[in-house]
Coordinates of C-alpha atoms and ligand atoms in Angstrom, one line a residue:
M43 CA -15.0 37.8 -12.2
G44 CA -12.6 34.9 -12.1
S45 CA -11.1 33.1 -15.1
S46 CA -13.2 30.6 -17.0
T47 CA -12.4 26.9 -16.9
R48 CA -11.2 27.3 -20.5
D49 CA -8.8 30.1 -19.4
L50 CA -7.4 27.8 -16.6
I51 CA -6.9 24.9 -19.0
Q52 CA -5.2 27.2 -21.4
A53 CA -3.0 28.6 -18.7
K54 CA -2.0 25.1 -17.6
R55 CA -1.5 24.0 -21.2
D56 CA 1.0 26.9 -21.6
G57 CA 2.9 26.0 -18.4
H58 CA 1.6 28.6 -16.0
A59 CA 0.8 27.7 -12.4
L60 CA -2.8 27.7 -11.1
D61 CA -3.3 29.6 -7.9
D62 CA -4.9 28.3 -4.8
A63 CA -8.3 30.0 -5.5
D64 CA -8.4 28.6 -9.1
V65 CA -7.6 25.1 -7.9
K66 CA -10.2 25.3 -5.2
R67 CA -12.8 26.3 -7.7
L68 CA -11.8 23.5 -10.1
V69 CA -12.0 21.0 -7.3
G70 CA -15.4 22.3 -6.3
G71 CA -16.6 21.7 -9.9
I72 CA -15.1 18.3 -9.9
V73 CA -17.0 17.3 -6.7
D74 CA -20.4 18.9 -7.6
G75 CA -20.2 17.6 -11.2
S76 CA -20.4 21.1 -12.8
L77 CA -16.9 20.5 -14.4
P78 CA -17.6 18.3 -17.4
D79 CA -15.5 15.2 -18.1
L80 CA -14.3 16.8 -21.3
E81 CA -12.7 19.7 -19.4
L82 CA -11.4 17.5 -16.7
G83 CA -9.7 15.3 -19.2
A84 CA -8.1 18.3 -20.9
L85 CA -6.9 19.8 -17.6
L86 CA -5.4 16.4 -16.6
M87 CA -3.5 16.1 -19.8
A88 CA -2.2 19.7 -19.4
L89 CA -1.0 18.8 -15.9
Q90 CA 0.6 15.6 -17.2
W91 CA 2.6 17.5 -19.8
Q92 CA 3.4 20.7 -17.8
G93 CA 3.5 19.3 -14.2
A94 CA 3.0 21.5 -11.3
E95 CA 5.3 23.3 -8.9
L96 CA 5.2 22.5 -5.2
E97 CA 2.9 25.4 -4.3
E98 CA 0.3 24.3 -6.8
T99 CA 0.6 20.6 -5.7
V100 CA -0.1 21.8 -2.1
S101 CA -3.2 23.6 -3.4
W102 CA -4.5 20.5 -5.2
T103 CA -3.8 18.3 -2.2
R104 CA -5.5 20.7 0.2
A105 CA -8.6 21.2 -1.9
M106 CA -8.9 17.5 -2.6
R107 CA -8.4 16.6 1.1
D108 CA -11.0 19.3 2.1
S109 CA -13.5 18.0 -0.4
G110 CA -14.8 15.4 2.1
R111 CA -14.6 14.2 5.7
I112 CA -11.5 14.7 7.8
L113 CA -11.1 12.7 11.0
T114 CA -9.5 14.0 14.2
F115 CA -8.7 12.0 17.3
E116 CA -8.0 14.4 20.1
G117 CA -7.1 13.4 23.6
L118 CA -5.4 10.1 22.9
D119 CA -2.4 9.4 25.2
R120 CA 0.0 8.3 22.4
P121 CA 1.3 9.8 19.2
L122 CA -0.9 9.1 16.1
V123 CA 1.3 8.1 13.2
D124 CA 0.2 6.5 9.9
K125 CA 2.1 4.7 7.1
H126 CA 1.4 4.7 3.4
S127 CA 2.9 2.4 0.8
T128 CA 2.8 3.4 -2.8
G129 CA 1.9 -0.2 -3.7
G130 CA 3.8 -3.4 -4.4
V131 CA 3.4 -7.1 -5.0
G132 CA 3.1 -9.1 -1.8
D133 CA 3.0 -6.0 0.4
K134 CA 1.3 -7.1 3.6
V135 CA 3.3 -4.7 5.8
T136 CA 0.4 -2.9 7.3
L137 CA -1.0 -6.1 8.9
V138 CA 2.2 -6.5 10.9
L139 CA 3.1 -2.8 11.3
A140 CA -0.1 -1.6 12.9
P141 CA 0.0 -4.0 15.9
L142 CA 3.8 -3.6 16.1
A143 CA 3.6 0.2 16.2
S144 CA 1.0 -0.1 18.9
A145 CA 3.2 -2.4 21.0
L146 CA 5.9 0.3 20.6
G147 CA 3.7 3.0 22.1
M148 CA 2.2 4.6 19.0
A149 CA -1.3 4.7 17.7
M150 CA -1.9 4.0 14.0
P151 CA -5.2 5.1 12.4
T152 CA -4.9 2.7 9.6
M153 CA -6.9 4.1 6.8
T154 CA -6.2 1.9 3.8
G155 CA -7.3 1.0 0.3
R156 CA -8.2 -1.7 -2.1
S157 CA -6.0 -3.1 -4.9
L158 CA -5.0 -0.7 -7.5
G159 CA -3.7 -2.0 -10.8
H160 CA -1.3 -4.9 -10.2
T161 CA -0.7 -4.0 -6.6
G162 CA -2.6 -5.7 -3.8
G163 CA -4.6 -3.6 -1.3
T164 CA -4.5 -4.1 2.4
I165 CA -8.3 -4.0 2.6
D166 CA -8.5 -7.1 0.2
K167 CA -6.1 -9.0 2.4
L168 CA -8.0 -8.1 5.6
L169 CA -11.3 -9.1 4.1
A170 CA -10.0 -12.6 3.7
M171 CA -10.8 -13.0 7.4
P172 CA -14.5 -14.1 7.8
G173 CA -16.8 -11.5 9.3
L174 CA -14.3 -8.7 9.4
R175 CA -15.7 -5.2 8.7
V176 CA -13.6 -2.3 7.4
D177 CA -16.5 0.3 7.0
L178 CA -16.0 1.6 10.5
T179 CA -17.7 4.7 12.0
E180 CA -15.5 7.4 13.5
S181 CA -16.3 6.2 17.0
E182 CA -15.4 2.6 16.1
V183 CA -12.1 3.8 14.8
R184 CA -11.6 5.7 18.0
A185 CA -12.4 2.7 20.1
G186 CA -9.8 0.7 18.2
L187 CA -7.2 3.4 18.7
E188 CA -8.0 3.6 22.4
N189 CA -8.0 -0.2 23.0
E190 CA -5.7 -1.9 20.6
G191 CA -3.8 1.2 19.3
F192 CA -5.0 0.8 15.7
A193 CA -8.1 0.2 13.6
F194 CA -8.2 -1.0 10.0
F195 CA -10.7 1.0 8.0
E196 CA -11.3 1.7 4.4
A197 CA -10.8 5.1 2.7
G198 CA -14.5 5.2 1.7
P199 CA -16.3 7.6 -0.6
E200 CA -16.7 10.2 2.1
F201 CA -13.0 10.8 2.2
A202 CA -11.5 13.0 -0.5
P203 CA -14.3 12.5 -3.0
A204 CA -12.6 14.7 -5.5
D205 CA -9.8 12.1 -5.8
R206 CA -12.4 9.4 -6.8
R207 CA -13.5 11.4 -9.8
I208 CA -10.0 12.7 -10.7
Y209 CA -8.4 9.2 -10.4
A210 CA -11.2 7.7 -12.6
A211 CA -10.6 10.4 -15.2
R212 CA -6.8 9.9 -15.0
D213 CA -7.3 6.2 -15.5
R214 CA -9.4 6.9 -18.6
T215 CA -7.2 9.6 -20.1
A216 CA -3.8 7.8 -19.6
T217 CA -2.7 10.5 -17.1
V218 CA -2.1 8.3 -14.0
P219 CA 1.7 8.7 -14.2
C220 CA 1.6 12.5 -13.3
L221 CA 3.7 13.1 -10.3
P222 CA 1.8 16.1 -8.8
M223 CA -1.4 14.3 -9.2
I224 CA 0.0 11.1 -7.7
V225 CA 1.1 13.2 -4.7
S226 CA -2.2 14.9 -4.3
S227 CA -4.1 11.7 -4.8
I228 CA -2.2 9.8 -2.1
L229 CA -2.0 12.6 0.4
S230 CA -5.6 13.9 0.0
K231 CA -6.8 10.6 1.3
K232 CA -4.0 9.9 3.8
L233 CA -4.3 13.3 5.4
C234 CA -7.9 12.6 6.4
S235 CA -7.0 9.8 8.7
G236 CA -6.4 12.0 11.8
S237 CA -2.7 11.1 12.0
E238 CA -0.2 13.6 13.3
S239 CA 2.7 12.4 11.3
L240 CA 3.3 10.0 8.3
V241 CA 5.8 7.5 7.1
L242 CA 5.9 6.8 3.4
D243 CA 7.0 3.5 1.9
V244 CA 7.9 4.5 -1.7
K245 CA 8.3 1.4 -3.7
V246 CA 10.8 1.3 -6.5
G247 CA 11.5 -1.3 -9.2
R248 CA 9.7 -3.3 -11.9
G249 CA 6.8 -4.1 -9.6
A250 CA 6.2 -0.5 -8.5
F251 CA 4.7 2.7 -10.0
M252 CA 8.2 4.2 -9.9
H253 CA 10.7 2.1 -11.9
S254 CA 13.8 4.1 -11.2
K255 CA 15.4 5.3 -7.9
E256 CA 15.6 8.8 -9.2
L257 CA 11.8 8.9 -9.8
A258 CA 11.1 7.2 -6.5
H259 CA 13.2 9.8 -4.6
E260 CA 11.4 12.6 -6.5
L261 CA 8.0 11.2 -5.4
G262 CA 9.2 10.6 -1.8
E263 CA 10.6 14.1 -1.5
A264 CA 7.4 15.7 -3.0
L265 CA 5.2 13.6 -0.7
V266 CA 7.2 14.7 2.4
E267 CA 7.3 18.3 1.4
V268 CA 3.6 18.6 0.6
A269 CA 2.5 16.6 3.7
S270 CA 4.7 18.8 5.9
R271 CA 3.3 22.0 4.3
L272 CA -0.2 20.7 5.2
G273 CA 0.8 20.3 8.9
C274 CA 1.7 16.6 8.9
P275 CA 5.5 16.0 9.4
A276 CA 6.5 13.1 7.1
R277 CA 9.5 11.0 6.0
Y278 CA 9.9 8.4 3.4
R279 CA 12.0 5.3 2.7
L280 CA 12.4 3.4 -0.6
G281 CA 11.1 -0.1 -0.6
G282 CA 12.6 -2.5 -3.2
M283 CA 10.0 -3.9 -5.6
D284 CA 12.2 -5.9 -8.1
Q285 CA 10.8 -9.0 -6.5
P286 CA 7.7 -9.7 -4.5
L287 CA 7.9 -8.7 -0.8
G288 CA 7.9 -12.0 1.2
R289 CA 6.9 -15.2 -0.4
A290 CA 3.1 -15.0 -0.5
V291 CA 1.0 -13.2 -3.1
G292 CA -2.8 -13.5 -2.7
S293 CA -5.1 -12.4 0.2
S294 CA -5.4 -15.5 2.4
L295 CA -1.8 -16.5 1.8
E296 CA -0.6 -13.0 2.7
F297 CA -2.7 -12.9 5.8
L298 CA -1.0 -16.1 7.0
E299 CA 2.4 -14.7 6.2
A300 CA 1.7 -11.6 8.1
L301 CA 0.7 -13.7 11.1
A302 CA 3.9 -15.7 10.8
C303 CA 5.8 -12.4 11.0
L304 CA 3.8 -11.4 14.1
Q305 CA 4.9 -14.7 15.6
G306 CA 8.6 -14.0 15.1
G307 CA 8.9 -16.0 11.9
G308 CA 8.0 -15.2 8.3
P309 CA 10.3 -14.1 5.5
Q310 CA 13.3 -12.1 6.4
D311 CA 12.8 -9.4 3.8
L312 CA 9.3 -8.7 5.2
R313 CA 10.4 -8.7 8.8
A314 CA 13.4 -6.4 8.1
H315 CA 11.2 -3.9 6.1
V316 CA 8.5 -3.8 8.8
I317 CA 11.1 -3.2 11.5
E318 CA 12.7 -0.3 9.6
L319 CA 9.3 1.3 9.0
A320 CA 8.5 0.9 12.7
C321 CA 11.8 2.7 13.5
D322 CA 10.9 5.5 11.1
M323 CA 7.6 5.9 12.9
L324 CA 9.3 6.0 16.3
E325 CA 11.6 8.7 15.0
I326 CA 8.9 10.9 13.4
S327 CA 6.7 10.6 16.5
G328 CA 9.5 11.6 18.9
L329 CA 9.6 8.2 20.7
S330 CA 13.0 7.0 19.3
E331 CA 15.7 5.8 21.7
G332 CA 18.2 5.6 18.8
R333 CA 18.0 3.4 15.7
I334 CA 19.9 0.4 17.1
K335 CA 17.8 0.3 20.3
D336 CA 14.6 0.8 18.3
R337 CA 15.4 -2.0 16.0
A338 CA 16.1 -4.3 18.9
R339 CA 12.9 -3.4 20.6
A340 CA 10.8 -3.9 17.5
G341 CA 12.6 -7.3 16.8
A342 CA 12.0 -8.5 20.3
I343 CA 8.3 -7.7 20.2
L344 CA 8.0 -9.8 17.0
D345 CA 10.1 -12.6 18.4
R346 CA 8.0 -12.7 21.6
A347 CA 4.8 -12.4 19.6
Q348 CA 3.9 -9.4 21.8
A349 CA 1.9 -7.7 19.1
L350 CA -0.1 -10.8 18.1
E351 CA -2.8 -10.6 20.8
R352 CA -3.7 -7.0 20.0
F353 CA -3.9 -8.0 16.3
G354 CA -6.5 -10.7 17.2
A355 CA -8.4 -8.4 19.5
A356 CA -8.6 -5.7 16.8
L357 CA -9.9 -8.3 14.3
I358 CA -12.6 -9.4 16.7
R359 CA -13.5 -5.8 17.6
Q360 CA -14.1 -5.3 13.8
G361 CA -16.4 -8.3 13.6
A362 CA -14.1 -11.2 12.8
D363 CA -15.4 -14.5 14.1
P364 CA -13.4 -15.3 17.3
A365 CA -13.1 -19.0 16.3
A366 CA -11.6 -17.8 13.0
V367 CA -9.1 -15.6 14.7
E368 CA -8.2 -18.5 17.0
D369 CA -7.5 -20.8 14.1
P370 CA -6.9 -18.7 10.9
V371 CA -5.3 -21.6 9.0
E372 CA -8.6 -23.4 9.2
A373 CA -10.8 -20.4 8.8
L374 CA -9.3 -18.4 5.9
P375 CA -10.6 -19.3 2.5
R376 CA -8.6 -22.1 0.8
A377 CA -8.3 -23.0 -2.9
S378 CA -9.5 -26.3 -4.1
I379 CA -6.3 -26.9 -6.1
V380 CA -2.8 -26.7 -4.6
Q381 CA -0.1 -27.5 -7.1
K382 CA 3.6 -27.3 -6.7
M383 CA 6.0 -26.3 -9.5
L384 CA 9.3 -28.1 -9.2
M385 CA 12.7 -27.3 -10.4
E386 CA 13.1 -29.8 -13.3
D387 CA 15.7 -28.5 -15.7
H388 CA 18.8 -28.5 -13.6
D389 CA 20.5 -30.6 -11.0
E390 CA 21.3 -27.5 -9.0
G391 CA 20.5 -23.9 -9.7
L392 CA 20.8 -20.4 -8.2
I393 CA 17.7 -18.2 -8.5
I394 CA 18.8 -15.0 -10.1
D395 CA 15.6 -13.2 -10.8
L396 CA 11.9 -13.3 -9.9
D397 CA 9.8 -10.7 -11.8
P398 CA 7.1 -9.3 -9.5
M399 CA 4.9 -8.2 -12.4
L400 CA 4.8 -11.7 -13.8
V401 CA 4.1 -13.1 -10.3
A402 CA 1.3 -10.5 -10.0
Q403 CA -0.1 -11.5 -13.4
A404 CA 0.0 -15.2 -12.2
A405 CA -2.0 -14.3 -9.1
A406 CA -4.4 -12.2 -11.2
A407 CA -4.9 -15.1 -13.6
L408 CA -5.9 -17.3 -10.6
G409 CA -8.5 -14.7 -9.6
S410 CA -6.7 -12.5 -7.1
P411 CA -7.7 -10.2 -5.4
G412 CA -11.4 -11.0 -6.1
D413 CA -11.0 -14.5 -4.8
P414 CA -9.2 -14.4 -1.4
A415 CA -8.3 -18.1 -1.5
V416 CA -6.1 -18.1 -4.6
G417 CA -2.5 -17.0 -5.0
V418 CA 1.1 -18.0 -5.3
E419 CA 3.8 -18.9 -2.8
C420 CA 7.2 -18.1 -4.1
L421 CA 9.2 -21.0 -2.5
A422 CA 12.5 -19.9 -4.2
K423 CA 13.6 -16.3 -4.3
P424 CA 16.7 -14.6 -5.8
G425 CA 19.9 -15.6 -4.0
E426 CA 18.6 -19.0 -3.0
V427 CA 19.8 -22.4 -4.4
R428 CA 17.4 -25.2 -5.3
S429 CA 18.1 -28.8 -6.4
R430 CA 16.2 -30.9 -9.0
G431 CA 12.8 -31.9 -7.8
E432 CA 12.5 -29.2 -5.1
P433 CA 9.5 -26.9 -5.3
I434 CA 10.0 -23.4 -6.6
F435 CA 6.3 -22.3 -6.4
R436 CA 3.1 -23.5 -4.8
I437 CA 0.0 -22.4 -6.8
H438 CA -3.4 -22.1 -5.1
G439 CA -6.2 -22.0 -7.7
N440 CA -9.9 -22.8 -8.0
S441 CA -9.8 -24.0 -11.7
R442 CA -7.5 -26.1 -13.8
G443 CA -7.5 -23.4 -16.5
S444 CA -6.4 -20.6 -14.2
V445 CA -3.7 -22.8 -12.7
A446 CA -2.3 -23.6 -16.2
L447 CA -2.2 -19.9 -17.0
A448 CA -0.4 -19.2 -13.7
V449 CA 2.2 -21.9 -14.5
R450 CA 2.9 -20.1 -17.8
R451 CA 3.4 -16.7 -16.1
L452 CA 5.5 -18.2 -13.3
T453 CA 7.8 -20.1 -15.8
E454 CA 8.5 -16.7 -17.4
A455 CA 8.9 -15.0 -14.0
I456 CA 11.8 -17.0 -12.6
K457 CA 15.4 -17.1 -13.9
I458 CA 17.7 -19.8 -12.7
D459 CA 21.5 -20.1 -13.3
V460 CA 22.9 -23.6 -13.4
L461 CA 25.5 -24.3 -10.7
Ligands
URA501 N1 -2.1 5.6 -5.2 C1 -3.1 6.6 -5.2 O1 -3.9 6.6 -4.3 N2 -3.2 7.5 -6.2 C2 -2.3 7.5 -7.2 O2 -2.4 8.3 -8.1 C3 -1.3 6.5 -7.3 C4 -1.2 5.6 -6.2

């Protein structure tokens, strides 16, 4: 007879590793409901304190991945590679990267999620587009991969159902910041998407789950090791999150910023980060022609808007109104109040800081991500100089009260040095 759940909790509490069979049994109980919340909470707290070695993290990830559906897309004529970001403020990378990766010869089964905590989710940004569906069937995902080279779909309840219950319990028991469980949570879902390899964008800084580079590297290395052990070669890069990525925070605004990037414009930091991730994807999928050449190829595709058409085609395939895809500025939801915040205190100033958490709080006060119309445009970012009377933020809100709250958060978010 195997150990009781109580024995396993005790073993974990005392710092012993759980073996593969024990983890499988626990995950089975988590999915079928036979493991009560009380025991799950105690187990998670033991994991939080004692951690887990690589072998055990692999077991958790495998058991959680295998608790639901796993997609496979055999017979495609291009390498299947996915990207995952650990979550940031203003991170609209996936919207640009999927069509860019496709234009570079890869296919990206873009399984993605909703907002988590202060970080915006790709699904929320996509759903700003009227009519768009993300609850795709397997054959709809396949059709997207075959035709446009990507399909945006939600990691729904059929994928890694164990993670749903475990994440909810982590949230309630203050055990979210547990590295092995972060790794198994992320990978159990990501390894269902049918991709052959994976690039991880591990965010670091005040606006990320990982505040220090040391912790971010630790997470990146664990993610790569566990994914590779489960048959999915992976690599990671750190993505700075000490300020928002790009200028826009809020679904419609971010959608438009992603489109600008696909048209060769958009903010430089967003473009540069997307290009580096595309180069990582080329390397891991064996299509690289050398970093310098890869960068030039990716940059040229953006400059010539060569990935834009397939982005529009994918949106229409997924139900977006063609007229809305033709004229997104007109079609995307817009806020009723658009208010600029001006630089008023100095004749001339250098922006020295923009706290992403406070910008995220401003967007949340406006109703983001629930309301796709609202958000913040950061018109002045660190390193830039602005003169008196020039705008530093543009706030998009649907009520006077929420705009006033956002103004308060944004006033705290920005630091300006007098020149
Ligand atoms: N994202 C996830 O999906 N899970 C975590 O635990 C943390 C970030």
